[in-house]
Structure formats: C-alpha cells, structure tokens
Amino acid sequence: MPNPDPGLAQLELDLINAIGSSETAAAVEELRVAALGKSGSISGLLKGMGALSPDERREQGPMINGLRDRVSAALAARKAELEGAELDARLKAEHVDLTLPSRPRRAGSVHPTMQVMDEMIALFAEMGFAVAEGPDIEDDFHNFTALNFPPKHPAREMHDTFFLKPDPETGERKVLRTHTSPVQVRTMMTQKPPIRIIAPGRTFRKDSDATHTPMFHQVEGLVIDRDIHMGHLKWTLETFVARFFEVDDVDARFRPHHFPFTEPSAEMDIRCDRSGGELKLNQGDSWMEILGCGMVHPNVLRNCGIDPDEFQGFAFGMGVDRLAMLKYGIPDLRPMFEADTRWLAHYGFSAFAAPNPASGLS
C-alpha cells in the first residue's frame, strides 16, 4: 500500500474545508473548476504523471485518483445540499396558500349587439312601447304582400332574399325574413288599435361587406291610433336618438324617400363629425343616415284589417348592429359574428350593468 503524500493530504484537507464552507452552489462550482477543471490543481497532478517513472506512477496514481474521487464526491454532496436548501427557501418564500380563494375569472361578456338591443328596448319601453316577436321563417304574405310589395319588386329577387325549398304539396317557398316588419303585420292582424310596439330580432339578406352581413339585427317600431301624424314620428325618433347617444338633443333632418309600406316615407339623418375616428354629434358639416321611417301606407292597414279612414300610424326601422358600431366605435361589422372571445373581451359589457334610462344606459 503506497505511503500517503503529505502534499496531497494537505491539498485534500484544504479543498474539503473550502467545499464545506461554501455557501452557494455557484461557489461550489468555482471550487470544482479550480480543482478538477482543465487547469485545476488535481488535473495538473494527473497530467504530470506522464513525466514520472513507472514505479512512481504505480505509487502516485492510486493516491491522485483517490484524491480526485473524494473531492468529486464532496463537491457533489455539497452542491446537492446547497441546492436543496435554496429550493426549500424558495418554496417557503413562494408558497401558494391553497386555502385562499382563487383569482376571480371573467365569467363572460354581453355582446355589443345584445347590449344595444337592451338599451333600445329600455328607452322605447319608457316611451310606452311593448316588445313584440315573430318567427324567423316567414311566408310571402307576411314578409312581402301585406307590406305592399308588388309581385315584381326587387326585394323578392333571389339575389336579395334567402328562399327556402318549395313545399312539395303547395309549392309555396317560404323565406328567411328580410326585416322584422312581419311582426308588425301579425300584431295588426291580431290586436285592435291603439298599438304601440317595437319588434327586435334577427333578419336575413344576401349582403356581406364591412357594414353588412347576411344575418343582422333590427328594431322596428309601429304606432297605430287615431289622429297620428308625422310630428309624433319626428318627436319619437329625435327623443330616442338623443337619449341613445346620451346627448341633450340631436340635430336631425328627414329626407324624402320611398318604402312600399309607408307614405310619405323618409330617411332620418343626424349631423355629425367623424374626423379622427370618433363620432361627434351635432358638430361638423356631415350628415349620416341612421334609419328609415314614415306613415303607414293605407294599403298595409287594409291588408291587416284596419280602416285607414279611422286609424293612422307611423313605422320606423333601424339596424341594431350598425348603431352599436356608431356608439361604441366598432370599425367593422363582420367580427361581431365571429367566434373570437378576444374581440368580445375587448368590446363586451358586464352582465351586471343592465341598461337603465334612470342610472345610465352604457
């Protein structure tokens, strides 16, 4: 058995003491490099064995290799000890208290279209309007004929209307309603005047671009009573628009137009300034059309069993999605119908903030 080398014993003692007094894993790594690295003290001894005689190599080799193994084991043990202590300290400092409640998660958002529809319903309800509903799939009479659309009217064409397959027995082709006006027809045929309703709901037309989609939403209104005139219509719409956009009043104009179901007919424009990407009402020199309206055509009243010599009325219709775009600065209509929760998280509304004219709509 080779005799211990005092120099190797001292080197081992110094290294073991240094390893034991190391306080971080990084310090242990520095000692490893200093002892066992390419230029380390133990590595130098191993490299120097090539210059020894065979007898010296037989004597020194086992001692240097043993020194290397013991120092390597001490380094590994100290490193594991320090890393374990560091991990324990991190776990203690960064622990998660599982007894605490989790962070609240966003349960969901109200879609801008539904928010605006609720706002409109709240405003018209305050003016005495009831909500009426009807089917999405309509027949020709309720969607066209009763509303004074002549047989060759363009709205009846395939490029404007979604027609369903003909009924195998009657040959009738029903349609996806192109407006919510059939709800007005059904109401007039089942309810005696006075009538004051709005008809919110989905409508369908073959149209698609930044401001039109094949499926969209409308709110139409109808008032039937004795002695109703255009002054009532103008007051109703001007009051609604001012309160919807939450301004004191609105600078509006009514341009003559043509709708088969009203006479006279008009389109309502509002004065606005849209420079800078923001809608500013009652400013600038621009006018923007926001809805169509008019006095109910006598033929529509007759088709619904109401005497036009005794009763008159007015009707109006507006796009819910377009009003949502104008009020809340939404540049494109199409993403409103895409299944993107990121868009809804950005534009959506809290389900707890129900529109109320008294406390505020939006």
Tab-separated table of C-alpha atoms in Angstrom:
chain	number	residue	atom	x	y	z
A	1	MET	CA	0.000	0.000	0.000
A	2	PRO	CA	1.544	3.389	-1.019
A	3	ASN	CA	2.564	5.785	1.732
A	4	PRO	CA	0.404	8.950	1.995
A	5	ASP	CA	1.887	12.012	0.355
A	6	PRO	CA	1.887	14.976	2.793
A	7	GLY	CA	1.349	17.395	-0.080
A	8	LEU	CA	-1.667	15.507	-1.362
A	9	ALA	CA	-3.092	15.202	2.136
A	10	GLN	CA	-2.803	18.944	2.696
A	11	LEU	CA	-4.342	19.675	-0.703
A	12	GLU	CA	-7.244	17.381	0.109
A	13	LEU	CA	-7.744	18.983	3.506
A	14	ASP	CA	-7.741	22.478	2.035
A	15	LEU	CA	-10.216	21.508	-0.680
A	16	ILE	CA	-12.553	19.660	1.685
A	17	ASN	CA	-12.556	22.602	4.098
A	18	ALA	CA	-13.227	25.057	1.273
A	19	ILE	CA	-16.052	22.888	-0.048
A	20	GLY	CA	-17.612	22.591	3.399
A	21	SER	CA	-17.512	26.356	3.957
A	22	SER	CA	-19.062	27.195	0.566
A	23	GLU	CA	-22.394	28.949	0.980
A	24	THR	CA	-23.792	28.798	-2.560
A	25	ALA	CA	-23.938	26.303	-5.388
A	26	ALA	CA	-22.107	28.834	-7.536
A	27	ALA	CA	-19.178	28.870	-5.068
A	28	VAL	CA	-19.046	25.075	-5.166
A	29	GLU	CA	-18.882	25.223	-8.953
A	30	GLU	CA	-15.945	27.628	-8.764
A	31	LEU	CA	-14.095	25.173	-6.488
A	32	ARG	CA	-14.811	22.327	-8.871
A	33	VAL	CA	-13.270	24.266	-11.744
A	34	ALA	CA	-10.284	25.229	-9.562
A	35	ALA	CA	-9.644	21.596	-8.600
A	36	LEU	CA	-10.910	19.451	-11.449
A	37	GLY	CA	-11.149	21.869	-14.341
A	38	LYS	CA	-8.793	21.880	-17.312
A	39	SER	CA	-6.242	23.938	-15.380
A	40	GLY	CA	-7.246	22.713	-11.905
A	41	SER	CA	-4.877	21.640	-9.176
A	42	ILE	CA	-5.839	17.942	-9.255
A	43	SER	CA	-5.991	17.920	-13.053
A	44	GLY	CA	-2.436	19.264	-13.087
A	45	LEU	CA	-1.285	16.386	-10.922
A	46	LEU	CA	-2.897	13.874	-13.255
A	47	LYS	CA	-1.272	15.499	-16.283
A	48	GLY	CA	2.145	15.387	-14.535
A	49	MET	CA	2.031	11.630	-14.147
A	50	GLY	CA	3.305	11.226	-17.681
A	51	ALA	CA	6.697	12.527	-16.609
A	52	LEU	CA	7.035	10.014	-13.742
A	53	SER	CA	8.801	6.689	-13.897
A	54	PRO	CA	6.753	3.524	-13.969
A	55	ASP	CA	7.375	2.854	-10.276
A	56	GLU	CA	6.411	6.422	-9.331
A	57	ARG	CA	3.241	6.191	-11.423
A	58	ARG	CA	2.282	2.964	-9.642
A	59	GLU	CA	2.746	4.706	-6.324
A	60	GLN	CA	1.277	8.167	-7.091
A	61	GLY	CA	-1.542	7.116	-9.457
A	62	PRO	CA	-3.833	5.497	-6.883
A	63	MET	CA	-3.350	8.375	-4.438
A	64	ILE	CA	-4.126	11.120	-7.014
A	65	ASN	CA	-7.104	9.219	-8.430
A	66	GLY	CA	-8.398	8.623	-4.917
A	67	LEU	CA	-7.989	12.323	-4.162
A	68	ARG	CA	-9.926	13.196	-7.319
A	69	ASP	CA	-12.748	10.781	-6.448
A	70	ARG	CA	-13.073	12.014	-2.844
A	71	VAL	CA	-13.032	15.661	-3.869
A	72	SER	CA	-15.627	14.974	-6.633
A	73	ALA	CA	-17.877	13.222	-4.115
A	74	ALA	CA	-17.525	16.103	-1.641
A	75	LEU	CA	-18.328	18.643	-4.362
A	76	ALA	CA	-21.406	16.721	-5.469
A	77	ALA	CA	-22.669	16.268	-1.922
A	78	ARG	CA	-22.184	19.953	-1.007
A	79	LYS	CA	-23.808	21.122	-4.236
A	80	ALA	CA	-26.842	18.898	-3.651
A	81	GLU	CA	-27.073	20.120	-0.073
A	82	LEU	CA	-26.947	23.788	-1.069
A	83	GLU	CA	-29.389	23.364	-3.974
A	84	GLY	CA	-31.802	21.573	-1.658
A	85	ALA	CA	-31.522	24.388	0.882
A	86	GLU	CA	-32.069	27.009	-1.847
A	87	LEU	CA	-35.135	25.123	-3.096
A	88	ASP	CA	-36.541	24.878	0.408
A	89	ALA	CA	-36.029	28.619	0.866
A	90	ARG	CA	-37.781	29.387	-2.423
A	91	LEU	CA	-40.665	27.080	-1.605
A	92	LYS	CA	-41.031	28.730	1.762
A	93	ALA	CA	-40.929	32.221	0.280
A	94	GLU	CA	-43.038	31.469	-2.820
A	95	HIS	CA	-45.538	29.012	-1.422
A	96	VAL	CA	-49.152	29.023	-2.572
A	97	ASP	CA	-51.765	29.098	0.149
A	98	LEU	CA	-54.328	26.629	-1.146
A	99	THR	CA	-56.803	27.754	1.496
A	100	LEU	CA	-57.208	31.144	-0.191
A	101	PRO	CA	-59.910	31.578	-2.867
A	102	SER	CA	-58.697	31.559	-6.464
A	103	ARG	CA	-58.478	34.715	-8.506
A	104	PRO	CA	-61.850	35.638	-9.994
A	105	ARG	CA	-62.258	34.538	-13.620
A	106	ARG	CA	-64.188	36.518	-16.197
A	107	ALA	CA	-67.443	34.633	-16.457
A	108	GLY	CA	-68.398	36.122	-19.810
A	109	SER	CA	-69.470	39.314	-21.553
A	110	VAL	CA	-72.650	40.685	-23.048
A	111	HIS	CA	-72.284	41.036	-26.815
A	112	PRO	CA	-72.436	44.676	-28.034
A	113	THR	CA	-75.435	43.831	-30.229
A	114	MET	CA	-77.378	42.464	-27.275
A	115	GLN	CA	-76.264	45.385	-25.105
A	116	VAL	CA	-77.527	47.921	-27.645
A	117	MET	CA	-80.755	45.989	-28.161
A	118	ASP	CA	-81.360	46.092	-24.413
A	119	GLU	CA	-80.590	49.825	-24.410
A	120	MET	CA	-83.114	50.413	-27.206
A	121	ILE	CA	-85.780	48.305	-25.506
A	122	ALA	CA	-85.255	50.225	-22.256
A	123	LEU	CA	-85.682	53.589	-23.978
A	124	PHE	CA	-88.747	52.640	-26.019
A	125	ALA	CA	-90.321	50.907	-23.017
A	126	GLU	CA	-90.064	54.200	-21.139
A	127	MET	CA	-91.979	55.818	-24.022
A	128	GLY	CA	-94.757	53.243	-23.702
A	129	PHE	CA	-93.757	50.712	-26.365
A	130	ALA	CA	-94.283	46.982	-25.834
A	131	VAL	CA	-91.974	44.310	-27.299
A	132	ALA	CA	-93.449	42.004	-29.960
A	133	GLU	CA	-91.799	38.970	-31.551
A	134	GLY	CA	-92.372	36.704	-34.532
A	135	PRO	CA	-90.840	33.763	-36.427
A	136	ASP	CA	-87.565	33.994	-38.357
A	137	ILE	CA	-89.063	31.953	-41.223
A	138	GLU	CA	-91.935	33.776	-42.901
A	139	ASP	CA	-94.380	33.275	-45.754
A	140	ASP	CA	-94.720	35.559	-48.749
A	141	PHE	CA	-97.849	37.275	-47.420
A	142	HIS	CA	-96.414	38.454	-44.104
A	143	ASN	CA	-92.956	39.322	-45.486
A	144	PHE	CA	-93.995	40.976	-48.774
A	145	THR	CA	-97.647	41.061	-49.862
A	146	ALA	CA	-99.185	42.517	-46.699
A	147	LEU	CA	-96.479	45.192	-46.691
A	148	ASN	CA	-97.444	46.462	-50.160
A	149	PHE	CA	-94.531	44.896	-52.056
A	150	PRO	CA	-95.689	44.417	-55.657
A	151	PRO	CA	-95.086	40.983	-57.221
A	152	LYS	CA	-92.018	42.077	-59.246
A	153	HIS	CA	-90.385	44.155	-56.504
A	154	PRO	CA	-86.558	43.720	-56.410
A	155	ALA	CA	-86.655	42.703	-52.728
A	156	ARG	CA	-88.381	39.490	-53.797
A	157	GLU	CA	-85.482	38.503	-56.055
A	158	MET	CA	-83.091	35.652	-55.278
A	159	HIS	CA	-80.083	37.975	-55.005
A	160	ASP	CA	-81.720	39.859	-52.105
A	161	THR	CA	-83.686	37.177	-50.252
A	162	PHE	CA	-82.954	33.717	-48.818
A	163	PHE	CA	-85.693	31.476	-50.208
A	164	LEU	CA	-86.339	28.019	-48.796
A	165	LYS	CA	-87.135	24.982	-50.936
A	166	PRO	CA	-90.731	24.846	-52.277
A	167	ASP	CA	-93.283	22.971	-50.215
A	168	PRO	CA	-93.829	19.608	-52.017
A	169	GLU	CA	-97.627	19.899	-51.670
A	170	THR	CA	-98.396	23.600	-52.118
A	171	GLY	CA	-95.277	24.758	-53.972
A	172	GLU	CA	-95.000	27.724	-51.561
A	173	ARG	CA	-91.488	28.993	-50.946
A	174	LYS	CA	-91.011	30.453	-47.503
A	175	VAL	CA	-88.227	32.938	-46.784
A	176	LEU	CA	-85.879	33.955	-44.021
A	177	ARG	CA	-87.491	37.237	-43.060
A	178	THR	CA	-85.768	40.228	-44.642
A	179	HIS	CA	-86.971	42.619	-41.904
A	180	THR	CA	-88.970	42.451	-38.691
A	181	SER	CA	-91.937	44.150	-40.384
A	182	PRO	CA	-93.876	40.833	-40.492
A	183	VAL	CA	-94.118	41.159	-36.706
A	184	GLN	CA	-95.967	44.444	-37.261
A	185	VAL	CA	-98.333	42.706	-39.694
A	186	ARG	CA	-99.047	39.872	-37.266
A	187	THR	CA	-99.673	42.369	-34.460
A	188	MET	CA	-102.082	44.471	-36.526
A	189	MET	CA	-103.985	41.338	-37.596
A	190	THR	CA	-104.398	40.061	-34.028
A	191	GLN	CA	-104.631	43.249	-31.952
A	192	LYS	CA	-107.020	46.163	-32.240
A	193	PRO	CA	-105.688	49.741	-32.134
A	194	PRO	CA	-104.262	51.556	-30.294
A	195	ILE	CA	-100.980	49.747	-30.987
A	196	ARG	CA	-97.538	50.797	-29.839
A	197	ILE	CA	-94.855	48.142	-30.272
A	198	ILE	CA	-91.234	47.592	-31.194
A	199	ALA	CA	-90.091	44.409	-32.938
A	200	PRO	CA	-86.444	43.492	-32.236
A	201	GLY	CA	-84.901	40.426	-33.825
A	202	ARG	CA	-82.723	38.738	-36.434
A	203	THR	CA	-83.146	39.416	-40.135
A	204	PHE	CA	-81.505	37.913	-43.225
A	205	ARG	CA	-80.396	39.289	-46.589
A	206	LYS	CA	-77.803	38.282	-49.189
A	207	ASP	CA	-75.312	41.031	-48.438
A	208	SER	CA	-71.812	40.998	-46.976
A	209	ASP	CA	-69.162	43.717	-46.529
A	210	ALA	CA	-67.691	45.878	-43.731
A	211	THR	CA	-71.133	47.271	-42.838
A	212	HIS	CA	-73.451	44.442	-43.995
A	213	THR	CA	-73.758	40.778	-43.044
A	214	PRO	CA	-76.136	38.028	-44.247
A	215	MET	CA	-77.630	37.856	-40.750
A	216	PHE	CA	-78.111	41.052	-38.781
A	217	HIS	CA	-80.445	42.590	-36.206
A	218	GLN	CA	-83.180	45.173	-36.486
A	219	VAL	CA	-85.547	47.023	-34.214
A	220	GLU	CA	-88.701	48.232	-35.941
A	221	GLY	CA	-91.414	50.315	-34.333
A	222	LEU	CA	-95.122	50.744	-35.016
A	223	VAL	CA	-97.737	53.123	-33.645
A	224	ILE	CA	-101.387	52.901	-34.755
A	225	ASP	CA	-104.060	55.173	-33.300
A	226	ARG	CA	-106.428	57.942	-34.225
A	227	ASP	CA	-105.007	61.316	-35.294
A	228	ILE	CA	-101.366	60.116	-35.543
A	229	HIS	CA	-99.184	62.342	-37.746
A	230	MET	CA	-95.552	62.988	-38.771
A	231	GLY	CA	-94.994	65.260	-35.775
A	232	HIS	CA	-95.425	62.281	-33.448
A	233	LEU	CA	-92.961	60.284	-35.546
A	234	LYS	CA	-90.311	63.027	-35.534
A	235	TRP	CA	-90.580	63.608	-31.786
A	236	THR	CA	-90.317	59.886	-31.051
A	237	LEU	CA	-87.217	59.368	-33.175
A	238	GLU	CA	-85.429	62.572	-32.159
A	239	THR	CA	-86.054	61.767	-28.487
A	240	PHE	CA	-84.794	58.210	-28.946
A	241	VAL	CA	-81.620	59.185	-30.826
A	242	ALA	CA	-80.697	61.889	-28.316
A	243	ARG	CA	-81.164	59.571	-25.353
A	244	PHE	CA	-79.480	56.618	-27.066
A	245	PHE	CA	-76.316	58.612	-27.783
A	246	GLU	CA	-76.678	60.268	-24.361
A	247	VAL	CA	-76.733	63.882	-25.538
A	248	ASP	CA	-79.123	66.705	-24.651
A	249	ASP	CA	-80.571	66.968	-28.158
A	250	VAL	CA	-79.825	65.918	-31.709
A	251	ASP	CA	-79.618	67.927	-34.907
A	252	ALA	CA	-81.627	65.777	-37.324
A	253	ARG	CA	-83.228	66.083	-40.734
A	254	PHE	CA	-85.785	63.940	-42.540
A	255	ARG	CA	-85.182	63.389	-46.260
A	256	PRO	CA	-87.982	62.197	-48.573
A	257	HIS	CA	-87.531	58.564	-49.537
A	258	HIS	CA	-89.563	55.603	-50.811
A	259	PHE	CA	-90.604	52.481	-48.943
A	260	PRO	CA	-93.504	50.347	-50.200
A	261	PHE	CA	-95.073	50.123	-46.744
A	262	THR	CA	-95.045	53.830	-45.787
A	263	GLU	CA	-96.358	57.011	-47.427
A	264	PRO	CA	-94.916	59.555	-47.005
A	265	SER	CA	-91.534	57.919	-46.344
A	266	ALA	CA	-88.329	59.446	-45.044
A	267	GLU	CA	-84.781	58.675	-44.017
A	268	MET	CA	-83.509	60.265	-40.823
A	269	ASP	CA	-80.045	61.857	-40.899
A	270	ILE	CA	-78.080	63.252	-37.979
A	271	ARG	CA	-75.441	65.985	-38.139
A	272	CYS	CA	-72.055	64.653	-37.122
A	273	ASP	CA	-68.299	64.931	-37.373
A	274	ARG	CA	-66.467	61.630	-37.895
A	275	SER	CA	-62.951	63.016	-38.296
A	276	GLY	CA	-60.314	61.342	-36.133
A	277	GLY	CA	-62.226	58.057	-35.977
A	278	GLU	CA	-64.690	59.348	-33.370
A	279	LEU	CA	-68.374	60.130	-33.869
A	280	LYS	CA	-69.283	63.609	-32.608
A	281	LEU	CA	-72.952	64.505	-32.833
A	282	ASN	CA	-74.264	67.987	-33.622
A	283	GLN	CA	-70.860	69.019	-34.990
A	284	GLY	CA	-69.308	69.443	-38.428
A	285	ASP	CA	-70.930	69.618	-41.829
A	286	SER	CA	-71.549	65.880	-42.415
A	287	TRP	CA	-74.890	64.129	-42.297
A	288	MET	CA	-75.293	60.415	-41.617
A	289	GLU	CA	-78.376	58.340	-42.331
A	290	ILE	CA	-79.282	56.104	-39.398
A	291	LEU	CA	-82.824	54.824	-40.011
A	292	GLY	CA	-85.862	54.741	-42.281
A	293	CYS	CA	-89.398	55.747	-41.308
A	294	GLY	CA	-92.742	57.037	-42.489
A	295	MET	CA	-96.503	56.983	-42.119
A	296	VAL	CA	-98.009	53.503	-42.521
A	297	HIS	CA	-99.364	53.078	-46.054
A	298	PRO	CA	-103.174	52.792	-46.228
A	299	ASN	CA	-102.806	49.559	-48.239
A	300	VAL	CA	-100.871	47.970	-45.350
A	301	LEU	CA	-103.628	48.953	-42.912
A	302	ARG	CA	-106.290	47.498	-45.224
A	303	ASN	CA	-104.306	44.263	-45.694
A	304	CYS	CA	-104.221	43.892	-41.902
A	305	GLY	CA	-107.928	44.583	-41.423
A	306	ILE	CA	-107.625	48.171	-40.128
A	307	ASP	CA	-109.679	51.006	-41.610
A	308	PRO	CA	-107.234	53.737	-42.815
A	309	ASP	CA	-110.050	56.305	-42.708
A	310	GLU	CA	-110.319	55.793	-38.941
A	311	PHE	CA	-106.771	54.956	-37.899
A	312	GLN	CA	-103.354	56.196	-38.951
A	313	GLY	CA	-99.896	55.293	-37.770
A	314	PHE	CA	-96.187	55.546	-38.263
A	315	ALA	CA	-93.416	52.980	-38.509
A	316	PHE	CA	-89.621	53.032	-38.363
A	317	GLY	CA	-86.751	50.597	-38.559
A	318	MET	CA	-83.068	50.697	-37.679
A	319	GLY	CA	-80.097	48.319	-37.608
A	320	VAL	CA	-79.022	47.333	-34.109
A	321	ASP	CA	-75.531	46.241	-35.139
A	322	ARG	CA	-74.891	49.494	-37.013
A	323	LEU	CA	-75.979	51.580	-34.045
A	324	ALA	CA	-73.612	49.532	-31.861
A	325	MET	CA	-70.772	50.323	-34.283
A	326	LEU	CA	-71.555	54.048	-34.202
A	327	LYS	CA	-71.958	54.353	-30.443
A	328	TYR	CA	-69.027	52.197	-29.354
A	329	GLY	CA	-66.505	52.844	-32.134
A	330	ILE	CA	-66.511	49.387	-33.748
A	331	PRO	CA	-64.957	49.767	-37.228
A	332	ASP	CA	-66.108	46.540	-38.910
A	333	LEU	CA	-69.409	44.693	-38.644
A	334	ARG	CA	-68.114	41.233	-39.595
A	335	PRO	CA	-66.134	40.403	-36.406
A	336	MET	CA	-69.360	40.872	-34.443
A	337	PHE	CA	-70.489	37.490	-35.795
A	338	GLU	CA	-67.171	35.619	-35.417
A	339	ALA	CA	-66.426	33.260	-32.526
A	340	ASP	CA	-63.470	35.224	-31.155
A	341	THR	CA	-63.577	35.626	-27.374
A	342	ARG	CA	-60.698	38.132	-27.528
A	343	TRP	CA	-62.918	40.504	-29.526
A	344	LEU	CA	-65.744	40.013	-27.063
A	345	ALA	CA	-63.420	40.590	-24.089
A	346	HIS	CA	-62.464	43.924	-25.667
A	347	TYR	CA	-65.892	45.152	-26.762
A	348	GLY	CA	-68.145	43.179	-24.403
A	349	PHE	CA	-70.183	44.527	-21.489
A	350	SER	CA	-70.612	43.342	-17.931
A	351	ALA	CA	-73.687	41.212	-17.412
A	352	PHE	CA	-74.367	43.115	-14.195
A	353	ALA	CA	-74.595	46.521	-15.930
A	354	ALA	CA	-78.175	46.284	-17.190
A	355	PRO	CA	-79.196	49.310	-19.301
A	356	ASN	CA	-81.447	51.677	-17.428
A	357	PRO	CA	-82.533	55.155	-18.559
A	358	ALA	CA	-82.510	56.395	-14.969
A	359	SER	CA	-78.982	55.323	-13.977
A	360	GLY	CA	-77.407	55.336	-17.439
A	361	LEU	CA	-77.524	53.129	-20.487
A	362	SER	CA	-73.924	52.230	-21.325
